[in-house]
PDB file of C-alpha atoms in Angstrom:
ATOM      1  CA  UNK A 926       0.000   0.000   0.000  1.00 50.00           C
ATOM      2  CA  UNK A 927       1.245   3.462  -0.860  1.00 66.00           C
ATOM      3  CA  UNK A 928       1.600   6.279   1.652  1.00 90.00           C
ATOM      4  CA  UNK A 929       0.469   8.825  -0.954  1.00 96.00           C
ATOM      5  CA  UNK A 930      -3.234   9.581  -1.239  1.00 97.00           C
ATOM      6  CA  UNK A 931      -5.281  12.183  -3.059  1.00 98.00           C
ATOM      7  CA  UNK A 932      -8.700  13.608  -2.351  1.00 98.00           C
ATOM      8  CA  UNK A 933     -11.008  16.493  -3.055  1.00 98.00           C
ATOM      9  CA  UNK A 934     -14.301  18.172  -2.405  1.00 98.00           C
ATOM     10  CA  UNK A 935     -17.318  17.293  -4.535  1.00 98.00           C
ATOM     11  CA  UNK A 936     -16.765  20.034  -7.144  1.00 98.00           C
ATOM     12  CA  UNK A 937     -12.964  19.656  -7.273  1.00 98.00           C
ATOM     13  CA  UNK A 938     -12.199  23.274  -6.342  1.00 98.00           C
ATOM     14  CA  UNK A 939     -10.198  21.983  -3.350  1.00 98.00           C
ATOM     15  CA  UNK A 940      -7.788  19.104  -3.882  1.00 98.00           C
ATOM     16  CA  UNK A 941      -5.239  17.681  -1.513  1.00 98.00           C
ATOM     17  CA  UNK A 942      -2.416  15.171  -1.444  1.00 98.00           C
ATOM     18  CA  UNK A 943      -1.065  13.339   1.566  1.00 98.00           C
ATOM     19  CA  UNK A 944       2.443  11.915   1.620  1.00 96.00           C
ATOM     20  CA  UNK A 945       2.956   9.777   4.669  1.00 93.00           C
ATOM     21  CA  UNK A 946       0.980   7.383   6.813  1.00 94.00           C
ATOM     22  CA  UNK A 947      -2.693   7.957   7.538  1.00 96.00           C
ATOM     23  CA  UNK A 948      -4.285   6.806  10.775  1.00 97.00           C
ATOM     24  CA  UNK A 949      -7.116   4.304  10.778  1.00 96.00           C
ATOM     25  CA  UNK A 950     -10.568   5.869  10.610  1.00 98.00           C
ATOM     26  CA  UNK A 951     -12.446   7.144  13.661  1.00 98.00           C
ATOM     27  CA  UNK A 952     -16.197   7.777  13.465  1.00 98.00           C
ATOM     28  CA  UNK A 953     -17.336  10.711  15.613  1.00 98.00           C
ATOM     29  CA  UNK A 954     -21.021  10.800  16.572  1.00 98.00           C
ATOM     30  CA  UNK A 955     -20.997  14.099  18.525  1.00 96.00           C
ATOM     31  CA  UNK A 956     -23.722  16.636  17.811  1.00 95.00           C
ATOM     32  CA  UNK A 957     -21.325  19.078  16.079  1.00 95.00           C
ATOM     33  CA  UNK A 958     -20.096  16.446  13.634  1.00 95.00           C
ATOM     34  CA  UNK A 959     -23.641  15.257  12.987  1.00 96.00           C
ATOM     35  CA  UNK A 960     -24.857  18.814  12.351  1.00 94.00           C
ATOM     36  CA  UNK A 961     -21.978  19.553   9.994  1.00 94.00           C
ATOM     37  CA  UNK A 962     -22.201  16.383   7.916  1.00 94.00           C
ATOM     38  CA  UNK A 963     -25.814  15.286   8.319  1.00 94.00           C
ATOM     39  CA  UNK A 964     -24.792  11.995   9.930  1.00 95.00           C
ATOM     40  CA  UNK A 965     -21.470  11.192  11.579  1.00 96.00           C
ATOM     41  CA  UNK A 966     -17.919  12.300  10.804  1.00 96.00           C
ATOM     42  CA  UNK A 967     -15.521   9.517   9.713  1.00 98.00           C
ATOM     43  CA  UNK A 968     -11.960  10.749   9.477  1.00 98.00           C
ATOM     44  CA  UNK A 969      -8.332   9.790   9.240  1.00 98.00           C
ATOM     45  CA  UNK A 970      -5.388  11.905  10.430  1.00 97.00           C
ATOM     46  CA  UNK A 971      -2.266  13.002   8.618  1.00 97.00           C
ATOM     47  CA  UNK A 972       0.735  14.964   9.893  1.00 97.00           C
ATOM     48  CA  UNK A 973       0.435  18.621   8.872  1.00 98.00           C
ATOM     49  CA  UNK A 974       3.837  18.436   7.154  1.00 97.00           C
ATOM     50  CA  UNK A 975       2.484  15.625   4.948  1.00 97.00           C
ATOM     51  CA  UNK A 976      -0.613  17.474   3.695  1.00 98.00           C
ATOM     52  CA  UNK A 977      -0.569  19.676   0.583  1.00 98.00           C
ATOM     53  CA  UNK A 978      -3.744  21.555  -0.370  1.00 98.00           C
ATOM     54  CA  UNK A 979      -4.450  23.165  -3.739  1.00 98.00           C
ATOM     55  CA  UNK A 980      -7.408  25.481  -4.087  1.00 98.00           C
ATOM     56  CA  UNK A 981      -7.118  26.555  -0.440  1.00 97.00           C
ATOM     57  CA  UNK A 982      -8.699  29.877  -1.432  1.00 98.00           C
ATOM     58  CA  UNK A 983     -11.960  27.913  -1.782  1.00 98.00           C
ATOM     59  CA  UNK A 984     -11.773  26.657   1.813  1.00 98.00           C
ATOM     60  CA  UNK A 985     -13.790  28.240   4.580  1.00 98.00           C
ATOM     61  CA  UNK A 986     -12.561  27.549   8.105  1.00 97.00           C
ATOM     62  CA  UNK A 987     -15.249  27.618  10.773  1.00 97.00           C
ATOM     63  CA  UNK A 988     -14.243  27.841  14.428  1.00 96.00           C
ATOM     64  CA  UNK A 989     -16.639  25.368  16.053  1.00 88.00           C
ATOM     65  CA  UNK A 990     -15.021  25.573  19.503  1.00 94.00           C
ATOM     66  CA  UNK A 991     -12.354  27.803  21.076  1.00 97.00           C
ATOM     67  CA  UNK A 992      -9.698  25.152  20.362  1.00 96.00           C
ATOM     68  CA  UNK A 993     -10.692  23.600  17.025  1.00 97.00           C
ATOM     69  CA  UNK A 994     -11.888  24.543  13.563  1.00 97.00           C
ATOM     70  CA  UNK A 995     -13.500  22.782  10.619  1.00 97.00           C
ATOM     71  CA  UNK A 996     -12.967  23.387   6.901  1.00 98.00           C
ATOM     72  CA  UNK A 997     -15.398  23.062   4.023  1.00 98.00           C
ATOM     73  CA  UNK A 998     -15.428  24.067   0.361  1.00 98.00           C
ATOM     74  CA  UNK A 999     -17.126  27.437  -0.157  1.00 98.00           C
ATOM     75  CA  UNK A1000     -18.265  26.393  -3.619  1.00 97.00           C
ATOM     76  CA  UNK A1001     -19.934  23.006  -3.044  1.00 98.00           C
ATOM     77  CA  UNK A1002     -20.121  22.814   0.766  1.00 97.00           C
ATOM     78  CA  UNK A1003     -18.147  19.573   1.111  1.00 97.00           C
ATOM     79  CA  UNK A1004     -16.730  19.071   4.588  1.00 97.00           C
ATOM     80  CA  UNK A1005     -13.035  18.231   4.299  1.00 98.00           C
ATOM     81  CA  UNK A1006     -10.948  18.879   7.412  1.00 98.00           C
ATOM     82  CA  UNK A1007     -10.979  19.229  11.196  1.00 97.00           C
ATOM     83  CA  UNK A1008      -8.017  20.820  12.992  1.00 97.00           C
ATOM     84  CA  UNK A1009      -7.231  21.181  16.705  1.00 97.00           C
ATOM     85  CA  UNK A1010      -5.112  24.286  17.307  1.00 96.00           C
ATOM     86  CA  UNK A1011      -2.416  22.474  19.326  1.00 95.00           C
ATOM     87  CA  UNK A1012      -2.226  19.271  17.282  1.00 96.00           C
ATOM     88  CA  UNK A1013       0.388  18.721  14.539  1.00 97.00           C
ATOM     89  CA  UNK A1014      -2.145  16.558  12.640  1.00 98.00           C
ATOM     90  CA  UNK A1015      -5.164  17.391  10.490  1.00 98.00           C
ATOM     91  CA  UNK A1016      -8.240  15.181  10.346  1.00 98.00           C
ATOM     92  CA  UNK A1017      -9.408  14.477   6.795  1.00 98.00           C
ATOM     93  CA  UNK A1018     -12.889  13.169   6.057  1.00 98.00           C
ATOM     94  CA  UNK A1019     -12.310   9.621   4.875  1.00 98.00           C
ATOM     95  CA  UNK A1020     -15.046   9.894   2.254  1.00 97.00           C
ATOM     96  CA  UNK A1021     -13.167  12.697   0.490  1.00 98.00           C
ATOM     97  CA  UNK A1022     -10.238  10.407  -0.364  1.00 98.00           C
ATOM     98  CA  UNK A1023     -10.038   9.182  -3.953  1.00 98.00           C
ATOM     99  CA  UNK A1024      -9.949   5.466  -4.732  1.00 95.00           C
ATOM    100  CA  UNK A1025      -8.967   2.654  -2.426  1.00 94.00           C
ATOM    101  CA  UNK A1026      -7.366   3.726   0.833  1.00 95.00           C
ATOM    102  CA  UNK A1027      -6.431   0.516   2.633  1.00 95.00           C
ATOM    103  CA  UNK A1028      -7.775   2.107   5.837  1.00 97.00           C
ATOM    104  CA  UNK A1029      -9.997   0.430   8.423  1.00 97.00           C
ATOM    105  CA  UNK A1030     -12.509   1.790  10.914  1.00 98.00           C
ATOM    106  CA  UNK A1031     -10.754   1.760  14.307  1.00 98.00           C
ATOM    107  CA  UNK A1032     -13.405   3.071  16.722  1.00 98.00           C
ATOM    108  CA  UNK A1033     -16.564   5.100  17.260  1.00 98.00           C
ATOM    109  CA  UNK A1034     -16.405   8.099  19.627  1.00 98.00           C
ATOM    110  CA  UNK A1035     -19.051  10.247  21.366  1.00 98.00           C
ATOM    111  CA  UNK A1036     -21.528   7.391  20.949  1.00 98.00           C
ATOM    112  CA  UNK A1037     -23.646   8.670  23.858  1.00 97.00           C
ATOM    113  CA  UNK A1038     -24.449  11.676  21.642  1.00 97.00           C
ATOM    114  CA  UNK A1039     -25.327   9.720  18.486  1.00 97.00           C
ATOM    115  CA  UNK A1040     -28.622  10.144  16.678  1.00 96.00           C
ATOM    116  CA  UNK A1041     -31.529   8.024  17.830  1.00 96.00           C
ATOM    117  CA  UNK A1042     -32.358   6.950  14.270  1.00 96.00           C
ATOM    118  CA  UNK A1043     -29.508   4.440  13.871  1.00 96.00           C
ATOM    119  CA  UNK A1044     -27.642   1.720  15.715  1.00 97.00           C
ATOM    120  CA  UNK A1045     -23.926   0.998  15.618  1.00 97.00           C
ATOM    121  CA  UNK A1046     -23.655  -2.720  14.981  1.00 96.00           C
ATOM    122  CA  UNK A1047     -20.357  -3.220  13.189  1.00 97.00           C
ATOM    123  CA  UNK A1048     -18.469  -4.701  16.165  1.00 97.00           C
ATOM    124  CA  UNK A1049     -15.917  -1.865  16.187  1.00 98.00           C
ATOM    125  CA  UNK A1050     -15.106  -0.499  19.700  1.00 98.00           C
ATOM    126  CA  UNK A1051     -17.366   2.302  20.922  1.00 98.00           C
ATOM    127  CA  UNK A1052     -16.547   5.077  23.400  1.00 97.00           C
ATOM    128  CA  UNK A1053     -19.352   6.940  25.206  1.00 97.00           C
TER     129      UNK A1053
END
């Protein structure tokens, strides 16, 4: 498996390349992630030094909390990134990656806050 991956928003105005290992996927069920995406937020992490973004002028960064912000494409609205201010990694929405990733779902977080319209039954560890 390669350590280089590409991805984009729906309209292609924002594209990115990662060069380096990606973490396994974490599914966040908190109310902020659900409101932003319409369901839950499934993301992988990459070291900031290993992320190159083209079309960054089409990104809108929204400060959701005092310590973290979220990025989406201004043109098509696709959610792409989540960034904690003090973390040298950026979370990338797994669904925005192109092609096969070789990644696996590692865990579900904020499950106590999940929507009441679905169950998590995939056998992957869950954190309240």
